[in-house]
Coordinates of C-alpha atoms in Angstrom, one line a residue:
X29 CA 53.5 96.7 113.0
X30 CA 57.2 96.8 113.8
X31 CA 59.3 94.7 111.5
X32 CA 62.0 92.5 113.0
X33 CA 65.6 93.2 112.2
X34 CA 66.5 91.2 109.1
X35 CA 69.0 88.4 110.0
X36 CA 69.7 85.1 108.3
X37 CA 69.8 85.1 104.8
X38 CA 70.7 83.9 101.6
X39 CA 71.1 86.5 98.9
X40 CA 70.3 85.9 95.3
X41 CA 73.0 87.0 92.9
X42 CA 71.8 88.5 89.5
X43 CA 75.3 88.3 88.1
X44 CA 75.8 86.2 85.0
X45 CA 77.3 82.8 86.2
X46 CA 80.9 81.9 85.2
X47 CA 81.0 78.9 82.9
X48 CA 81.9 75.8 84.9
X49 CA 83.9 73.1 83.1
X50 CA 82.6 70.3 85.3
X51 CA 78.9 71.3 85.1
X52 CA 79.2 71.9 81.3
X53 CA 79.8 68.1 81.0
X54 CA 76.6 67.2 82.9
X55 CA 74.0 65.4 80.8
X56 CA 71.1 67.3 82.4
X57 CA 70.5 71.0 83.0
X58 CA 68.2 69.9 85.8
X59 CA 71.1 68.2 87.7
X60 CA 73.3 71.2 87.0
X61 CA 70.8 73.5 88.8
X62 CA 70.5 71.0 91.7
X63 CA 74.3 70.9 92.0
X64 CA 74.3 74.6 92.2
X65 CA 71.7 74.6 94.9
X66 CA 73.2 71.8 96.9
X67 CA 76.8 73.1 96.8
X68 CA 76.3 76.8 96.7
X69 CA 73.1 77.3 98.8
X70 CA 71.6 79.3 95.9
X71 CA 67.9 79.6 95.0
X72 CA 66.9 78.7 91.5
X73 CA 64.4 81.3 90.3
X74 CA 63.2 79.1 87.4
X75 CA 62.0 76.3 89.6
X76 CA 58.6 77.7 90.7
X77 CA 57.4 74.5 92.2
X78 CA 60.3 74.1 94.6
X79 CA 60.1 77.8 95.5
X80 CA 56.3 77.9 95.9
X81 CA 56.2 80.5 93.1
X82 CA 52.9 79.1 91.8
X83 CA 51.2 79.4 95.2
X84 CA 51.9 75.8 96.2
X85 CA 54.2 75.1 99.1
X86 CA 57.5 73.5 98.1
X87 CA 58.4 69.9 99.1
X88 CA 59.1 69.5 102.8
X89 CA 56.6 72.2 103.8
X90 CA 53.1 71.6 105.3
X91 CA 51.6 75.1 104.9
X92 CA 48.6 75.2 107.2
X93 CA 50.2 73.5 110.3
X94 CA 53.3 75.7 109.9
X95 CA 51.2 78.8 109.7
X96 CA 49.5 77.7 112.9
X97 CA 52.9 77.2 114.6
X98 CA 54.1 80.7 113.5
X99 CA 50.9 82.2 114.8
X100 CA 51.5 80.6 118.2
X101 CA 55.3 81.2 118.4
X102 CA 56.3 84.3 116.4
X103 CA 54.8 87.7 117.2
X104 CA 53.6 90.1 114.6
X105 CA 53.2 87.7 111.7
X106 CA 50.9 88.9 108.8
X107 CA 49.4 85.9 107.1
X108 CA 49.5 84.2 104.7
X109 CA 53.1 82.9 104.6
X110 CA 55.1 82.1 101.5
X111 CA 57.8 79.4 101.7
X112 CA 60.7 79.2 99.3
X113 CA 63.4 76.5 99.2
X114 CA 66.7 78.3 99.1
X115 CA 69.4 76.0 100.3
X116 CA 70.4 72.5 101.1
X117 CA 73.8 72.7 102.8
X118 CA 75.1 69.2 102.6
X119 CA 71.9 67.7 103.8
X120 CA 69.5 69.9 105.9
X121 CA 67.1 72.1 104.0
X122 CA 66.6 75.8 104.4
X123 CA 63.5 77.8 103.4
X124 CA 62.9 81.5 103.3
X125 CA 59.6 82.3 105.0
X126 CA 57.9 85.6 104.0
X127 CA 54.7 87.0 105.4
X128 CA 52.2 89.4 103.6
X129 CA 54.0 92.4 105.1
X130 CA 57.4 91.3 103.7
X131 CA 58.9 90.2 107.0
X132 CA 61.3 87.2 106.5
X133 CA 62.6 84.3 108.5
X134 CA 64.6 81.2 107.7
X135 CA 63.4 77.7 108.5
X136 CA 65.7 74.7 108.7
X137 CA 64.5 71.1 108.5
X138 CA 66.1 67.6 107.8
X139 CA 66.3 66.3 104.2
X140 CA 63.3 64.5 102.7
X141 CA 65.0 61.1 102.5
X142 CA 66.6 58.8 105.0
X143 CA 68.3 60.7 107.9
X144 CA 71.8 59.7 109.0
X145 CA 73.3 60.7 112.4
X146 CA 73.4 63.9 114.4
X147 CA 73.9 66.1 111.3
X148 CA 70.1 66.0 110.9
X149 CA 69.3 66.7 114.6
X150 CA 67.5 70.0 114.5
X151 CA 67.5 70.3 118.3
X152 CA 71.3 69.9 118.4
X153 CA 71.8 72.5 115.6
X154 CA 69.4 74.9 117.3
X155 CA 71.3 74.5 120.6
X156 CA 74.6 75.4 118.9
X157 CA 73.4 78.5 117.1
X158 CA 71.5 79.6 120.3
X159 CA 74.7 79.3 122.4
X160 CA 76.9 81.1 119.9
X161 CA 74.5 84.0 119.8
X162 CA 76.0 85.3 123.0
X163 CA 79.6 85.2 121.8
X164 CA 81.7 87.2 119.3
X165 CA 80.9 84.5 116.6
X166 CA 78.5 86.0 114.1
X167 CA 75.4 83.8 113.8
X168 CA 71.7 84.3 113.0
X169 CA 69.5 85.0 116.0
X170 CA 67.1 82.0 116.6
X171 CA 63.4 82.4 116.9
X172 CA 62.2 78.9 118.0
X173 CA 62.5 75.1 117.7
X174 CA 59.7 72.6 117.0
X175 CA 60.4 68.9 117.7
X176 CA 56.7 67.9 117.2
X177 CA 56.8 66.0 113.9
X178 CA 53.1 66.2 113.5
X179 CA 53.5 69.9 112.5
X180 CA 55.7 69.5 109.5
X181 CA 56.7 65.8 109.3
X182 CA 60.1 66.4 110.9
X183 CA 61.6 68.7 113.6
X184 CA 62.5 72.2 112.4
X185 CA 63.8 75.5 113.8
X186 CA 63.4 79.1 112.7
X187 CA 65.9 82.0 112.6
X188 CA 65.7 85.6 111.7
X189 CA 66.7 86.4 108.2
X190 CA 70.1 87.9 107.5
X191 CA 70.4 90.1 104.4
X192 CA 73.7 90.1 102.5
X193 CA 75.8 88.6 99.7
X194 CA 77.2 85.1 99.8
X195 CA 80.3 84.6 97.6
X196 CA 79.5 81.3 96.0
X197 CA 81.6 81.6 92.8
X198 CA 83.6 84.0 90.6
X199 CA 80.4 85.8 89.5
X200 CA 79.6 86.7 93.1
X201 CA 83.2 87.8 93.7
X202 CA 82.5 90.7 91.4
X203 CA 80.2 92.2 94.1
X204 CA 83.6 93.2 95.6
X205 CA 85.6 94.3 92.6
X206 CA 88.4 95.9 94.6
X207 CA 91.2 93.4 95.2
X208 CA 92.0 95.0 98.6
X209 CA 88.4 94.3 99.7
X210 CA 88.8 90.7 98.5
X211 CA 92.0 90.2 100.5
X212 CA 90.3 91.7 103.6
X213 CA 87.4 89.2 103.2
X214 CA 89.8 86.3 102.9
X215 CA 91.5 87.5 106.1
X216 CA 88.2 87.7 107.9
X217 CA 87.5 84.1 106.9
X218 CA 90.6 83.1 108.9
X219 CA 89.9 85.5 111.7
X220 CA 86.3 84.3 112.1
X221 CA 87.5 80.7 112.3
X222 CA 89.9 81.8 115.1
X223 CA 86.9 83.4 116.9
X224 CA 84.9 80.1 116.6
X225 CA 87.9 78.1 118.0
X226 CA 88.4 80.6 120.9
X227 CA 84.9 80.0 122.4
X228 CA 85.0 78.0 125.6
X229 CA 82.4 75.3 125.0
X230 CA 81.7 74.8 128.7
X231 CA 81.2 78.5 129.3
X232 CA 78.4 78.7 126.6
X233 CA 76.7 75.5 127.6
X234 CA 78.1 73.3 124.8
X235 CA 80.5 71.3 126.9
X236 CA 78.4 68.2 126.3
X237 CA 78.1 68.7 122.5
X238 CA 80.6 65.8 121.9
X239 CA 83.6 64.0 123.3
X240 CA 86.6 66.3 123.5
X241 CA 89.4 63.9 122.9
X242 CA 90.4 61.6 120.0
X243 CA 88.4 63.7 117.6
X244 CA 90.2 62.6 114.4
X245 CA 90.0 58.9 115.3
X246 CA 86.3 59.3 115.9
X247 CA 85.8 61.3 112.7
X248 CA 87.6 58.6 110.7
X249 CA 85.5 55.9 112.3
X250 CA 82.2 57.8 112.0
X251 CA 82.7 58.9 108.4
X252 CA 84.0 55.5 107.2
X253 CA 80.9 54.0 108.9
X254 CA 78.7 56.5 107.1
X255 CA 80.5 55.6 103.9
X256 CA 79.6 52.0 104.4
X257 CA 75.9 52.9 105.1
X258 CA 75.4 55.3 102.1
X259 CA 77.9 54.2 99.4
X260 CA 76.5 53.2 96.1
X261 CA 79.7 51.4 94.9
X262 CA 83.2 50.4 96.0
X263 CA 85.8 53.2 95.9
X264 CA 89.2 52.0 96.8
X265 CA 90.8 55.4 97.6
X266 CA 88.3 56.0 100.4
X267 CA 89.4 52.8 102.2
X268 CA 93.1 53.4 101.5
X269 CA 93.0 57.0 102.8
X270 CA 91.1 55.8 105.9
X271 CA 93.8 53.2 106.7
X272 CA 96.6 55.7 106.0
X273 CA 95.2 58.5 108.1
X274 CA 94.2 56.1 110.9
X275 CA 97.8 55.0 111.2
X276 CA 99.3 58.4 111.8
X277 CA 96.9 60.6 113.7
X278 CA 98.6 63.8 115.1
X279 CA 98.4 64.4 118.8
X280 CA 95.4 66.6 119.5
X281 CA 95.6 69.8 121.5
X282 CA 92.8 71.2 123.6
X283 CA 89.4 70.6 122.1
X284 CA 87.4 73.5 120.7
X285 CA 84.1 74.0 118.9
X286 CA 84.5 72.6 115.4
X287 CA 82.1 74.0 112.7
X288 CA 82.5 70.9 110.5
X289 CA 81.8 72.6 107.1
X290 CA 83.6 75.9 107.4
X291 CA 84.1 77.8 104.1
X292 CA 83.6 81.1 102.4
X293 CA 80.1 80.3 101.0
X294 CA 78.9 79.4 104.4
X295 CA 79.2 83.0 105.4
X296 CA 76.8 85.9 104.8
X297 CA 78.6 89.2 104.3
X298 CA 77.6 92.8 104.8
X299 CA 77.9 95.3 101.9
X300 CA 81.3 96.3 103.3
X301 CA 82.6 92.7 103.4
X302 CA 82.3 92.1 107.1
X303 CA 81.0 88.7 108.2
X304 CA 77.3 89.1 109.2
X305 CA 76.7 85.4 109.9
X306 CA 78.3 82.0 109.7
X307 CA 75.6 79.4 108.6
X308 CA 75.1 75.7 108.2
X309 CA 76.1 74.4 111.7
X310 CA 74.7 70.9 111.1
X311 CA 78.1 69.2 111.4
X312 CA 79.3 71.1 114.5
X313 CA 80.8 69.3 117.4
X314 CA 83.8 69.4 119.8
X315 CA 87.2 68.3 118.8
X316 CA 90.4 69.2 116.9
X317 CA 90.2 72.7 115.5
X318 CA 92.8 71.9 112.8
X319 CA 90.2 69.7 111.1
X320 CA 88.3 72.9 110.3
X321 CA 91.5 74.4 108.8
X322 CA 92.1 71.4 106.7
X323 CA 88.6 71.3 105.3
X324 CA 88.8 75.1 104.6
X325 CA 91.9 74.4 102.5
X326 CA 90.0 71.7 100.6
X327 CA 87.4 74.4 99.8
X328 CA 90.1 77.0 99.0
X329 CA 91.8 75.8 95.8
X330 CA 94.8 77.5 94.3
X331 CA 94.9 79.0 90.8
X332 CA 96.4 76.4 88.5
X333 CA 95.0 73.3 90.3
X334 CA 93.2 70.9 88.0
X335 CA 89.6 71.5 87.0
X336 CA 88.6 68.2 88.6
X337 CA 89.8 69.5 92.0
X338 CA 87.5 72.5 91.8
X339 CA 84.6 70.1 92.0
X340 CA 82.3 72.6 93.8
X341 CA 82.3 75.1 90.9
X342 CA 85.0 77.7 90.6
X343 CA 84.8 79.2 94.1
X344 CA 85.1 82.9 94.6
X345 CA 88.6 82.8 96.1
X346 CA 90.0 82.1 92.7
X347 CA 89.2 85.7 91.8
X348 CA 92.3 88.1 91.9
X349 CA 93.0 89.6 95.3
X350 CA 91.9 86.7 97.6
X351 CA 94.7 85.3 99.8
X352 CA 96.3 82.0 98.9
X353 CA 96.0 78.8 100.9
X354 CA 99.3 79.5 102.5
X355 CA 98.4 83.1 103.4
X356 CA 95.1 81.9 105.0
X357 CA 96.8 79.2 106.9
X358 CA 99.6 81.6 108.1
X359 CA 97.1 84.2 109.3
X360 CA 95.1 81.5 111.2
X361 CA 98.4 80.2 112.8
X362 CA 99.4 83.8 113.8
X363 CA 96.0 84.8 115.2
X364 CA 95.4 81.4 117.0
X365 CA 98.9 80.5 118.0
X366 CA 98.4 77.0 116.8
X367 CA 101.0 74.8 115.1
X368 CA 100.1 73.9 111.5
X369 CA 103.1 71.6 110.7
X370 CA 100.6 68.7 110.2
X371 CA 98.3 70.7 107.9
X372 CA 98.6 68.2 104.9
X373 CA 97.1 65.5 107.1
X374 CA 94.1 67.7 107.8
X375 CA 93.7 68.7 104.2
X376 CA 93.7 65.1 103.2
X377 CA 91.1 64.4 105.9
X378 CA 89.0 67.3 104.5
X379 CA 88.9 66.0 101.0
X380 CA 88.2 62.5 102.2
X381 CA 85.3 63.7 104.4
X382 CA 83.9 65.8 101.7
X383 CA 83.9 62.9 99.3
X384 CA 81.9 60.8 101.8
X385 CA 79.4 63.6 102.4
X386 CA 78.8 64.1 98.7
X387 CA 78.4 60.3 98.3
X388 CA 75.6 60.5 100.8
X389 CA 74.0 63.4 98.9
X390 CA 74.3 61.4 95.7
X391 CA 72.7 58.3 97.3
X392 CA 69.8 60.5 98.5
X393 CA 69.4 61.8 95.0
X394 CA 69.3 58.3 93.6
X395 CA 66.8 57.3 96.2
X396 CA 64.6 60.3 95.4
X397 CA 65.2 62.2 98.6
X398 CA 65.6 65.5 96.6
X399 CA 62.7 64.9 94.2
X400 CA 62.9 63.9 90.6
X401 CA 66.2 62.1 89.5
X402 CA 67.8 63.6 86.5
X403 CA 69.4 61.6 83.7
X404 CA 72.8 63.2 84.4
X405 CA 72.9 62.1 88.1
X406 CA 76.0 60.0 87.6
X407 CA 78.1 63.1 87.1
X408 CA 77.6 63.6 90.8
X409 CA 79.3 60.2 91.4
X410 CA 82.3 61.2 89.3
X411 CA 82.8 64.3 91.5
X412 CA 83.0 62.0 94.6
X413 CA 85.7 59.9 92.8
X414 CA 87.8 62.9 92.0
X415 CA 87.6 64.2 95.6
X416 CA 88.7 60.8 96.9
X417 CA 91.7 60.8 94.5
X418 CA 92.7 64.3 95.8
X419 CA 92.4 63.1 99.4
X420 CA 94.9 60.2 98.6
X421 CA 97.2 62.6 96.8
X422 CA 97.3 65.0 99.8
X423 CA 97.8 62.1 102.3
X424 CA 100.7 60.8 100.3
X425 CA 102.2 64.4 100.3
X426 CA 102.1 64.1 104.1

């Protein structure tokens, strides 16, 4: 039986993790592991139940109906299948699917708790990834979409499995010890974003993905509304930043495809440091490309920034050799031809949006949407507060 080409994947690093000053203050090791998985898209090898290591399917997987679907829609499958929860993105769940012959696929489905908005629309995400498969943007080839909720309790889609490292943190940066290789990877982060923004949405069938104008105003309205729906407490910086940004929205240029969560650890690399696939397209829409640049900067902290700003866990770009924020922004500006004079506005928007997304994740944890609630869950809430404060700081630096 011929094996399919391996394509969407999430590699497991065996490197010893770097101590994280934020996670070290968490009251529960269980929450720390879940923060790692939620933020960094990393499988936790010691959580056998969630990975199906004991033979039981993990939460969110209905084994027999899914095997029937694979039998009808995927050729050459050698049953039985093994399902392993490997990533959560900001909300949607990803599972590695392995058959008896070692063939692998990736399955995406919505979170187990309450679903909010188009970010959990599997058909929409499938459409985006399918359309980009015919462009220069590196994505995982899709296998199929199932919108019949009787199969697995929610819509889902399946991709081929991409092998390669994901640089989640400083430990994974050691996969590429040469500083020149690290600089090249950072430059490819900028170059790949330029590729995404260069795609003509109409030409690839994504012209109806979203309204093309007034993107930032719509984002401010949408995410503030999502804050009102999912917040667990009042947080004044969120409202102040919303008002301040709404009062001075830069004029938008031509609309492009916007990834919505573009960062280094949403990329699968090859062994030589090329970009094999950009993943987690759940927030993709049409709009202002500079919003992607601003959010990338929020995910790309500088050495010397406070520990509280590095809320997602000492990202790989802090390792020697990676370009600085200014160098990434300059390369993007040079390759895209776009004016970044309003970049601080978009960086503030990025921190603000990230704080709201993580508040939604926190709310789902509290509601039990990700399983057992740990005693240290409120450390998650403090991360949201620090990101909101950083958003206000960047907005005021305008």
